[in-house]
CSV table of C-alpha atoms in Angstrom, one decimal:
chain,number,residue,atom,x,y,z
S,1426,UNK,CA,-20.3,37.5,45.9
S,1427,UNK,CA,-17.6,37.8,43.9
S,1428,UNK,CA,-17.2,37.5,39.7
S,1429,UNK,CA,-17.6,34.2,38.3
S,1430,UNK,CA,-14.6,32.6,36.9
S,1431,UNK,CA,-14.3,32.4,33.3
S,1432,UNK,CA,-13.5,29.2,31.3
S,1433,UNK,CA,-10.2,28.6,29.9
S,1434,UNK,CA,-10.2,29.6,26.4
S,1435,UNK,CA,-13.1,31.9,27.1
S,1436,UNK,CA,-13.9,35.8,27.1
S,1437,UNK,CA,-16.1,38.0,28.9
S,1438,UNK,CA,-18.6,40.8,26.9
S,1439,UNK,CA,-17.2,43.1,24.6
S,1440,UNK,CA,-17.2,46.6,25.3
S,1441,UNK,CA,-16.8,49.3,22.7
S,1442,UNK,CA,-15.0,52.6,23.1
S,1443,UNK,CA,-15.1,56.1,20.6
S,1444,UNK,CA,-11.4,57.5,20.9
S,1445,UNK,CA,-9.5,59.9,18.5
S,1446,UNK,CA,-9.0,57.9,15.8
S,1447,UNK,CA,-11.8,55.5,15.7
S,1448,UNK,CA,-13.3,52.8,18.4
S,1449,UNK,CA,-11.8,50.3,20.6
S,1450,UNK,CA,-13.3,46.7,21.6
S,1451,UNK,CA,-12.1,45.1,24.5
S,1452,UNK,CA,-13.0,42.3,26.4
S,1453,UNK,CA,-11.3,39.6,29.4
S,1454,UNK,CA,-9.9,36.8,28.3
S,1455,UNK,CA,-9.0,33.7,30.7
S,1456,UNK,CA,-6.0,32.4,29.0
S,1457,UNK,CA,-4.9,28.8,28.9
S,1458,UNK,CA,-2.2,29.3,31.8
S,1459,UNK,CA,-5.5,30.1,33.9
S,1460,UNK,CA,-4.6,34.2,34.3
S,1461,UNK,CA,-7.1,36.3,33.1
S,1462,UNK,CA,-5.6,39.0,30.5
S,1463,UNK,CA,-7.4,42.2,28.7
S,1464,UNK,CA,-7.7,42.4,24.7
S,1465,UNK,CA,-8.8,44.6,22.7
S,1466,UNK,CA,-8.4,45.6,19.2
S,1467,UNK,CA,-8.4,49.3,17.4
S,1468,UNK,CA,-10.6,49.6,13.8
S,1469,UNK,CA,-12.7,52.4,12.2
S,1470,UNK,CA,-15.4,51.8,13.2
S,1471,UNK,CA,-17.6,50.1,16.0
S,1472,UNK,CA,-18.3,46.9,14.0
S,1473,UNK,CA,-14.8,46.3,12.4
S,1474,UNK,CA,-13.5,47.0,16.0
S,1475,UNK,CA,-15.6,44.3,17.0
S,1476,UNK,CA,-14.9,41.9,14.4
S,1477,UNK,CA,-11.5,42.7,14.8
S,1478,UNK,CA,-11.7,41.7,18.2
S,1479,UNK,CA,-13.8,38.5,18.0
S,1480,UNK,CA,-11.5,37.1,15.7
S,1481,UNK,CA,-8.2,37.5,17.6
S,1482,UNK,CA,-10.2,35.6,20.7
S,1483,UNK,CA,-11.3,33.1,18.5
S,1484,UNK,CA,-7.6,32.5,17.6
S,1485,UNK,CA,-6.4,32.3,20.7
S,1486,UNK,CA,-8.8,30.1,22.1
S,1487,UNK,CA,-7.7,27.7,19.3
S,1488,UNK,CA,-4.2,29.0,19.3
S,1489,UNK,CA,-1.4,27.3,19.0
S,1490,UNK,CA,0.6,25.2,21.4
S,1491,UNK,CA,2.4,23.4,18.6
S,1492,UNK,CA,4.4,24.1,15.3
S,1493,UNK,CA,2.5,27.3,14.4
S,1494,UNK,CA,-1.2,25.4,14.2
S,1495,UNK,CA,-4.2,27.6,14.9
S,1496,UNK,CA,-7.8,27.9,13.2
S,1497,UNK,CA,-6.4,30.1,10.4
S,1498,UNK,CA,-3.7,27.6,9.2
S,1499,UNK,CA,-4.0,26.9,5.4
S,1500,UNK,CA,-4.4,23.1,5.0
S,1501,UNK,CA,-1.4,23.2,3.1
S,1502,UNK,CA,0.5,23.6,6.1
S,1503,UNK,CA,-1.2,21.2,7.9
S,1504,UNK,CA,-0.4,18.6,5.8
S,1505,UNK,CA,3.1,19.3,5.0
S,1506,UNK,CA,3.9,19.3,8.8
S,1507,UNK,CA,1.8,16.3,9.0
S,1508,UNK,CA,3.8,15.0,6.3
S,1509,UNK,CA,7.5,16.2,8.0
S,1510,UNK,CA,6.2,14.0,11.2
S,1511,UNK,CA,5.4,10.9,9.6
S,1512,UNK,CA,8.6,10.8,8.0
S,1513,UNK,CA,10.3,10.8,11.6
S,1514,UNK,CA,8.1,7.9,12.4
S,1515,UNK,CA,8.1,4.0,11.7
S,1516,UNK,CA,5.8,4.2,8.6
S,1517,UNK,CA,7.2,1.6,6.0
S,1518,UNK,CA,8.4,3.7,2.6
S,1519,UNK,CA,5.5,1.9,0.8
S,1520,UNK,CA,2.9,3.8,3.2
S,1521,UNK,CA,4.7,6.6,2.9
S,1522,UNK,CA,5.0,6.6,-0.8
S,1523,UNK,CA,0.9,5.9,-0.5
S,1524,UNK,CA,0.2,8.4,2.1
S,1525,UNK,CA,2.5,11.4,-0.2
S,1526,UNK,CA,0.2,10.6,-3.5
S,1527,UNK,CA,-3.1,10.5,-1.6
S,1528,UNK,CA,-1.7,14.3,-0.7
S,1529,UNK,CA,-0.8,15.0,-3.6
S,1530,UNK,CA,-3.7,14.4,-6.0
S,1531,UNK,CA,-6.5,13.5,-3.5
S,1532,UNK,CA,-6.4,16.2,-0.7
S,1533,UNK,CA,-4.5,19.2,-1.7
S,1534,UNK,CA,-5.8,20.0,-5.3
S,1535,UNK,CA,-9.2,19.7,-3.6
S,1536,UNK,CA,-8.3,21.5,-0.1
S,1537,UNK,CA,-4.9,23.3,0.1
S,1538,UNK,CA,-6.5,26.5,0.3
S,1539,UNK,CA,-9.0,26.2,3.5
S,1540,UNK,CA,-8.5,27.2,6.8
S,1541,UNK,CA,-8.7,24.2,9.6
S,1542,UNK,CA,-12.0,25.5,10.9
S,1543,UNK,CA,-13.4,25.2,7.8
S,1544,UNK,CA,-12.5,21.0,8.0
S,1545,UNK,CA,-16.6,20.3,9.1
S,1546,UNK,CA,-17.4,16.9,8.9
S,1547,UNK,CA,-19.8,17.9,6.2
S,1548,UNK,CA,-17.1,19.0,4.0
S,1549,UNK,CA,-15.1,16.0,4.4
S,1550,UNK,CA,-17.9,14.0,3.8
S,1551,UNK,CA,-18.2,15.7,0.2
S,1552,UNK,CA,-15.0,15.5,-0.5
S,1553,UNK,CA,-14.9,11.3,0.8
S,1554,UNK,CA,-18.0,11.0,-1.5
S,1555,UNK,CA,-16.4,12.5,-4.8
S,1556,UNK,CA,-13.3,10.6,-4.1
S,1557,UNK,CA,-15.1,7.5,-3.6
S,1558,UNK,CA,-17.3,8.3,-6.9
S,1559,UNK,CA,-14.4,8.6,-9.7
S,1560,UNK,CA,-11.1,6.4,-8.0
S,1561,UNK,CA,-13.6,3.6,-6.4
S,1562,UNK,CA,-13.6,2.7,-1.9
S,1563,UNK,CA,-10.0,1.9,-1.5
S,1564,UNK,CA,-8.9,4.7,-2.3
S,1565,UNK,CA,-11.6,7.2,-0.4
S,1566,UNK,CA,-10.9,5.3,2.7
S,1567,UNK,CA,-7.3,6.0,2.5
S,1568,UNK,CA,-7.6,9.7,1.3
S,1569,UNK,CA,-9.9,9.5,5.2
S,1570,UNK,CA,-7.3,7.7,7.1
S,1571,UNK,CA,-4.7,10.8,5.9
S,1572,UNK,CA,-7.4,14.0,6.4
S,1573,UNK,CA,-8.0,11.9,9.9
S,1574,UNK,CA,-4.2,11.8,11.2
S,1575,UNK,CA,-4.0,15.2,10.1
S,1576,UNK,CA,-7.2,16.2,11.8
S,1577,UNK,CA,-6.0,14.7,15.1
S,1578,UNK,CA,-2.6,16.9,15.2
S,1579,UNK,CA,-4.9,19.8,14.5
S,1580,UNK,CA,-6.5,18.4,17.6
S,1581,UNK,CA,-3.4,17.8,19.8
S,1582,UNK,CA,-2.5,21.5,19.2
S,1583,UNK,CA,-6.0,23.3,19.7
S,1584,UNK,CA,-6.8,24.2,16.3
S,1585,UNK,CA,-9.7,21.8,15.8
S,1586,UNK,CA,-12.2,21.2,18.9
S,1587,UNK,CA,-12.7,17.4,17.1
S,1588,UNK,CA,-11.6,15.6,14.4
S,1589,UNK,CA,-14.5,15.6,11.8
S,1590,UNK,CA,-13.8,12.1,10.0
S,1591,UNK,CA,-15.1,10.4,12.8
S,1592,UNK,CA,-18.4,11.2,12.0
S,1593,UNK,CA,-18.7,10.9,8.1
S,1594,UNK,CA,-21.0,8.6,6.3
S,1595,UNK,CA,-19.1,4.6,6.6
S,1596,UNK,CA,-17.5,3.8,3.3
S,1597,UNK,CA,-18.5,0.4,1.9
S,1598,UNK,CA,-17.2,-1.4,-0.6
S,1599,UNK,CA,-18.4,-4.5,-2.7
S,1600,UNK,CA,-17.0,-7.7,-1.3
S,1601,UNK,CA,-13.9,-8.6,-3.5
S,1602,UNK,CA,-14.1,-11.8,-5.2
S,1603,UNK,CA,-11.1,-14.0,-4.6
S,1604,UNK,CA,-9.0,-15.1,-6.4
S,1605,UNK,CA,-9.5,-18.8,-7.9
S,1606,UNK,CA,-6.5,-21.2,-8.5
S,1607,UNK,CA,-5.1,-22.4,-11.5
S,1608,UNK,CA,-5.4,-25.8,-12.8
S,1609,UNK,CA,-2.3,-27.6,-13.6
S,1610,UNK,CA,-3.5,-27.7,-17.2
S,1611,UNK,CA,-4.0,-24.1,-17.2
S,1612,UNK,CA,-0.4,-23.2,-15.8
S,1613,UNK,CA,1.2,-25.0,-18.8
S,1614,UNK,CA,-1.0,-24.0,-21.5
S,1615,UNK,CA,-0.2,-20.2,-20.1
S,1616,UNK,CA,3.5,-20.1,-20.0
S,1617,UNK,CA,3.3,-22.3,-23.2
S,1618,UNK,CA,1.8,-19.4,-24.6
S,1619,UNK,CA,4.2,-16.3,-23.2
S,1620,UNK,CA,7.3,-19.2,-24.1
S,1621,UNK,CA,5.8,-18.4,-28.2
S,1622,UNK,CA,4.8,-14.8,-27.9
S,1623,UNK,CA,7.4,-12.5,-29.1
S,1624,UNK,CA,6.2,-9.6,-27.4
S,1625,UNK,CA,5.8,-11.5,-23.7
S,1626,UNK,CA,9.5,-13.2,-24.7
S,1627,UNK,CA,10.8,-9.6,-25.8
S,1628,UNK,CA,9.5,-8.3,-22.3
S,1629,UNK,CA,10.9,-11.2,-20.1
S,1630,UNK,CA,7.3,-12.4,-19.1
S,1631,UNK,CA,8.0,-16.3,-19.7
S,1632,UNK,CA,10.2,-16.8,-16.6
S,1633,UNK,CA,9.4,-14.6,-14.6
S,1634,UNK,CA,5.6,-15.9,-14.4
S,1635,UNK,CA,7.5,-19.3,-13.8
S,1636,UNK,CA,9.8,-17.8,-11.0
S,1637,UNK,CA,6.1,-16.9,-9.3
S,1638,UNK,CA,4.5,-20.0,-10.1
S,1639,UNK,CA,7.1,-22.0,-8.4
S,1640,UNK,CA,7.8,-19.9,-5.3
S,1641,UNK,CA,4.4,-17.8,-4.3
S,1642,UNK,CA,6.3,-14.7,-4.5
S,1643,UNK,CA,4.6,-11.1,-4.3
S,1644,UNK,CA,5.5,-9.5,-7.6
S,1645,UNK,CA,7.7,-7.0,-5.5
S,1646,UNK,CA,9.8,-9.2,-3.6
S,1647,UNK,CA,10.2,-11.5,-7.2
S,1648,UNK,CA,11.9,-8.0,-8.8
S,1649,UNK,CA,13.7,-7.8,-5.9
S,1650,UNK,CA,15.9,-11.1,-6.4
S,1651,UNK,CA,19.4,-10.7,-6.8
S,1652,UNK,CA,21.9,-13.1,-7.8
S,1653,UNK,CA,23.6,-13.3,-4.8
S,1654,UNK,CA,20.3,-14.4,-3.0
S,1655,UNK,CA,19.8,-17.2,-5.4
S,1656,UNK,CA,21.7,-20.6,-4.2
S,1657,UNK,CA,21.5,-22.7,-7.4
S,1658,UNK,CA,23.5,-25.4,-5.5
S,1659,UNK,CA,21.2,-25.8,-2.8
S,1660,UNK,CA,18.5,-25.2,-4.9
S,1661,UNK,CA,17.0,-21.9,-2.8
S,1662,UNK,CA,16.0,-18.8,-2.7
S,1663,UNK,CA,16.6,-15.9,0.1
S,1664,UNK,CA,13.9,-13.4,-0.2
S,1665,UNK,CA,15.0,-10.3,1.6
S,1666,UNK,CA,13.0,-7.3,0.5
S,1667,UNK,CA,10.7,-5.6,-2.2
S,1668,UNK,CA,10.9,-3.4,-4.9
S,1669,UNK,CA,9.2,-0.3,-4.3
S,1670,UNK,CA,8.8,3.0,-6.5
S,1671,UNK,CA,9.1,6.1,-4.1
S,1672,UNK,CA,8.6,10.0,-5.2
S,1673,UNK,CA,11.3,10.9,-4.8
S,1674,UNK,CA,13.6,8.6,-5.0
S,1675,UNK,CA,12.8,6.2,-7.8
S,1676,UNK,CA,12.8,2.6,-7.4
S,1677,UNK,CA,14.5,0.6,-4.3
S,1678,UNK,CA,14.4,-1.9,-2.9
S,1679,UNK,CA,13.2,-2.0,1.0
S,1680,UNK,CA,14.1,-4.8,3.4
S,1681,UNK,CA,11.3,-6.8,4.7
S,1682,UNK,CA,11.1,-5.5,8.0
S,1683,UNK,CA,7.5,-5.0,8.6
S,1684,UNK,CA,7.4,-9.0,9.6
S,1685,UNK,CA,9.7,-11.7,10.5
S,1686,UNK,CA,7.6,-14.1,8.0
S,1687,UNK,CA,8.7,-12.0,5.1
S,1688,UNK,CA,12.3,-12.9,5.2
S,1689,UNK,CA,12.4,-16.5,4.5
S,1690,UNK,CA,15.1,-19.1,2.7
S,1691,UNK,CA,12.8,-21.3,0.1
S,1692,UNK,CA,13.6,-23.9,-1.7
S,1693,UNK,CA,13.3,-24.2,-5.7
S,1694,UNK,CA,12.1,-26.9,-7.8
S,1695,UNK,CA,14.0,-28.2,-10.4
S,1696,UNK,CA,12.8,-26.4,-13.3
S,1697,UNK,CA,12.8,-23.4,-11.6
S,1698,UNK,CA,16.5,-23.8,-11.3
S,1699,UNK,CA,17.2,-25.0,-14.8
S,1700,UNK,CA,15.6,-22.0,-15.9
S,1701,UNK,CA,18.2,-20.2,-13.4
S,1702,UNK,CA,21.3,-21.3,-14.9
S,1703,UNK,CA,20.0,-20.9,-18.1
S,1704,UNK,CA,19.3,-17.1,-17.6
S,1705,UNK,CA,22.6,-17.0,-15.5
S,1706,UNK,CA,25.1,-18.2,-18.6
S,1707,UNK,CA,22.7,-15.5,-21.1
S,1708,UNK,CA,23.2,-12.8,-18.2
S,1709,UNK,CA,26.5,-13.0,-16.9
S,1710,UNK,CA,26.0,-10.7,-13.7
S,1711,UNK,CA,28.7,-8.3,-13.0
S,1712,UNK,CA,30.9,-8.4,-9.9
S,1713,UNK,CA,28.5,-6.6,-8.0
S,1714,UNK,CA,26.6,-9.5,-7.7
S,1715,UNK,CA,24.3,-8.0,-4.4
S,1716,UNK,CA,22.7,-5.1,-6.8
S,1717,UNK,CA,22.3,-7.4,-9.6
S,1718,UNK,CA,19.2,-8.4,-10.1
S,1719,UNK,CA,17.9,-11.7,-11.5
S,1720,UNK,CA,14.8,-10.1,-13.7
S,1721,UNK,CA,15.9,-6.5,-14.4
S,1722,UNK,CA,14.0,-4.1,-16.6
S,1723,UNK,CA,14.0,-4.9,-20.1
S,1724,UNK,CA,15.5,-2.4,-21.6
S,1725,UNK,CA,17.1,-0.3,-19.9
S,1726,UNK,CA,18.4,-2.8,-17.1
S,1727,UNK,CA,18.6,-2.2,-13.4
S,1728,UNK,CA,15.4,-2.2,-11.0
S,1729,UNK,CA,12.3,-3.5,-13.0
S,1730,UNK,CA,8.9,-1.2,-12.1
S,1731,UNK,CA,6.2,-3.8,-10.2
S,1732,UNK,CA,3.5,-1.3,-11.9
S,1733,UNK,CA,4.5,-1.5,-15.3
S,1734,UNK,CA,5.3,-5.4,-14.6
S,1735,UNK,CA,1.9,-6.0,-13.8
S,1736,UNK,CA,0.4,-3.7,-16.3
S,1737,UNK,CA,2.2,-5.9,-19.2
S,1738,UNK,CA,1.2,-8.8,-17.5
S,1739,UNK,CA,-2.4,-8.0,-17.7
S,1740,UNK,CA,-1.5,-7.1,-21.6
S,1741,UNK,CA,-0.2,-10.6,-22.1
S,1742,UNK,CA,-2.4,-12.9,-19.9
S,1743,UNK,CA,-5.3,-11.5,-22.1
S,1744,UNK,CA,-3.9,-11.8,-25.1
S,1745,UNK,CA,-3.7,-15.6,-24.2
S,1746,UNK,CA,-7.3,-16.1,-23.4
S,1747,UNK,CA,-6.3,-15.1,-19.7
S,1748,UNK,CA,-8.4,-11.7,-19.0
S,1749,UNK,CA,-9.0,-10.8,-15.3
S,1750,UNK,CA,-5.9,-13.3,-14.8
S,1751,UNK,CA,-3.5,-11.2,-11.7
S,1752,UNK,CA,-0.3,-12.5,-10.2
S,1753,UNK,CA,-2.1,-13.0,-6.9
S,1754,UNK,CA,-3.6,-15.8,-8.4
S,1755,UNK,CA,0.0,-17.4,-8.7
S,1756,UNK,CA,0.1,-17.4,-5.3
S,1757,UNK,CA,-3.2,-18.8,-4.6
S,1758,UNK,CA,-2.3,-21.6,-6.5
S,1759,UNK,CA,0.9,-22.5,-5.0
S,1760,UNK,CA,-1.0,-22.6,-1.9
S,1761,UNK,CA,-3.8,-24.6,-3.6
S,1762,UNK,CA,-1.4,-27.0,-4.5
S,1763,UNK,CA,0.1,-27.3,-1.4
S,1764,UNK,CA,-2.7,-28.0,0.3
S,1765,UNK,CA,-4.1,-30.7,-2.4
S,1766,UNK,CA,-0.8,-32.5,-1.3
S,1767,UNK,CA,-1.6,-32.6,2.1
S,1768,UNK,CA,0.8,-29.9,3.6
S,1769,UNK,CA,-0.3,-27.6,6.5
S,1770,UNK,CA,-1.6,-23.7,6.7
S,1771,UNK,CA,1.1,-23.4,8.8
S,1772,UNK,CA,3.5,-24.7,5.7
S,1773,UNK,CA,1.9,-22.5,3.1
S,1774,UNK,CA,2.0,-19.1,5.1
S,1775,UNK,CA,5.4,-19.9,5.6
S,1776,UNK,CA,5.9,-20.2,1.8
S,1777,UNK,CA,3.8,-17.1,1.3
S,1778,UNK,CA,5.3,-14.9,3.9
S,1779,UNK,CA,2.3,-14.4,5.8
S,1780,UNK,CA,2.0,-13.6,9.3
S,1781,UNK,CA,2.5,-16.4,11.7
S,1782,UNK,CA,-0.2,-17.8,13.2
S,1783,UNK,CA,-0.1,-19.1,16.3
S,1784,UNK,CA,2.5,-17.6,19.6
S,1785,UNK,CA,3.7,-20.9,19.8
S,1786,UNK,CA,5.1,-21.0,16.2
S,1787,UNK,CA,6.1,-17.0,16.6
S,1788,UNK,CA,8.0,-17.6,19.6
S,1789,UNK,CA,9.4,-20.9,19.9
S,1790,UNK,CA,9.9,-21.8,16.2
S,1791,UNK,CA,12.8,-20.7,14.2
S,1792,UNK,CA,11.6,-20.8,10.7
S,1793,UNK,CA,14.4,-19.0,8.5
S,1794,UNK,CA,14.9,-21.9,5.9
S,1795,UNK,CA,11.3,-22.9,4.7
S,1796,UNK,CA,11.3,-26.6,4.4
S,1797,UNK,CA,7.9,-26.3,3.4
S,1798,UNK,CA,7.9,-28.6,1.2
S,1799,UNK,CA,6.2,-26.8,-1.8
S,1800,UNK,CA,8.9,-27.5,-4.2
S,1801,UNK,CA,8.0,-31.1,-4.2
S,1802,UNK,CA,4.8,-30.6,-4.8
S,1803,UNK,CA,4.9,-28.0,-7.5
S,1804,UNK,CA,7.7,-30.3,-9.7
S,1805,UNK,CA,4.4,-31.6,-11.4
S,1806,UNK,CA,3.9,-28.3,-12.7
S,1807,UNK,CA,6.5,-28.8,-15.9
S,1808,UNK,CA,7.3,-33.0,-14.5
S,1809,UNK,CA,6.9,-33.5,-18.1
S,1810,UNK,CA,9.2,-30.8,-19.9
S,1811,UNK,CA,11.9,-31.1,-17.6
S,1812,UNK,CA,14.0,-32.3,-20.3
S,1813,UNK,CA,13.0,-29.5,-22.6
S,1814,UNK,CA,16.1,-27.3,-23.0
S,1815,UNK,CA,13.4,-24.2,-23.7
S,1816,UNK,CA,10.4,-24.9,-21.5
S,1817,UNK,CA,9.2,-22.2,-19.5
């Protein structure tokens, strides 16, 4: 009977052997192209030898068949050839801007220095834990969904046997309250308030919460308005992308690619385009009307931070009584509004840029302009100031 076959990625007993300068381990190895080859290693002594040895066929049963992976590769480089392939692939620069910081001041401070067969799932599960602990769930399940992508290219080249975030403890998170609506009387005592405020005046607050209150824009795609995309005639508004901070890069602003409903024509009320060619006469946009944006940064002009927006926002809306108030809340009320009036779901996710919802209305219906009819019903907003050369 002959010699059983080894396993791929396997070796057969070590034998040690005294020569002139010290001992030699060898052993069989079947190797992943099925022939079985001899290794052996030279140390000292018997037990380096053998160390020596078991190490080099631990590496090559979880060698490399990819960009220089194995066992012994430093997270570090893990990561940053993760990092090299997701930029090749379809992430949106917003993910990608997320995915670089999670690496950047959740994983690698924490982990650059091991060695991929020292990712266990009890060692993830720490780290998950501490994460979770001082930034909150959000972010630990993110900081998981990076260590897992890079986990499974350590898998698709042999140098993990299994990714070990598939077993760590479930992150939960408390239920997020949602956000309520504003009343009618509450939108006008608030912008009454940022219209007297020096400081929200000083830092263009006053229309800009009125551009969101009468459209249901994300804060992004609000900073993201330029001139050219405003149609004061028509009374519209062409939303076409979002301001986003990348590192590096700085601020852009990315096209709304990610879904159809996120390019969409709306329509204005009319105080929203008073207020327009009010700031239009004070603003006088150069030529280049298609980098011109219609709220630019305060001070220093050009692409307006959605961070910092939101962070003097919060500043402001407390100031007036407002605390806990978010900009998301403008666009629950639109939608609120909307559906007090009568109009459809199908209307306000339109006027939102959500998803579509049905694949009739994603296949047969063309819905660039958005008739949704939202400018109607938000004209009772300011109805009585609209002959108020200053209102908000």
């Amino acid at each position: 009977m002959g010699r059983p076959s080894l396993d791929l990625g396997t070796a057969g007993a070590v034998r040690v052997y005294k020569t002139a300068s010290g001992y030699r381990a060898m052993t069989r190895y079947r190797d992943w192209d099925g022939k079985v080859r001899q290794i052996e290693r030279h140390a000292g002594t018997k037990g380096a030898a053998t160390r020596t040895l078991t190490l080099a066929i631990r590496n090559r049963a979880t060698g490399s068949r990819g960009p220089g992976l194995n066992a012994e590769t430093k997270i570090s480089e893990l990561a940053q050839i993760w990092f090299d392939q997701a930029l090749e692939s379809d992430f949106s620069p917003g993910t990608l801007h997320l995915y670089r910081d999670c690496l950047d001041r959740q994983i690698l401070p924490a982990m650059a220095d091991l060695r991929i067969r020292e990712l266990t799932t009890g060692l993830v599960d720490r780290h998950l834990a501490v994460v979770r602990r001082k930034h909150g769930s959000a972010l630990a399940k993110t900081t998981k969904s990076v260590l897992s992508n890079m986990c499974r290219l350590a898998c698709r080249y042999d140098a993990l046997a299994h990714n070990p975030c598939r077993d760590v403890a479930r992150i939960s998170a408390k239920p997020r309250r949602r956000p309520t609506a504003l009343t009618v009387e509450e939108v006008r005592r608030l912008t009454l308030w940022l219209s007297q405020d020096p400081r929200s005046v000083a830092r263009d607050l006053p229309d800009l919460v009125s551009f969101l209150l009468a459209t249901g824009l994300r804060i992004g795609e609000a900073l993201a308005v330029r001139w050219s995309d405003l149609d004061l005639e028509a009374g519209t508004v062409d939303i076409q992308g979002t301001v986003l901070r990348l590192r590096p890069g700085g601020l852009i602003i990315k096209p709304s690619t990610k879904s159809a409903a996120g390019q969409r024509i709306l329509e204005l009320p009319s105080w929203a385009i008073t207020m327009f060619r009010r700031r239009q006469l004070a603003a006088q946009p150069s030529t280049d009307a298609d980098t011109f944006v219609a709220f630019p940064a305060p001070v220093a002009g050009g692409l307006r931070d959605p961070n910092n927006t939101l962070k003097m926002m919060r500043e402001s809306f407390k100031a007036a009584g407002f605390d806990g108030l978010t900009s998301h809340q403008f666009r629950k009320t639109v939608a609120t509004l909307m559906d007090g009036a009568g109009l459809s779901a199908r209307a306000a996710a339109d006027q939102l840029g959500h998803s579509k919802t049905s694949l009739t209305a994603d296949v047969y219906m063309g819905r660039k302009r958005r008739a949704t009819g939202a400018a109607a019903v938000l004209e009772a907003l300011f109805e009585e100031n609209l002959n108020t050369p200053d209102s908000p």
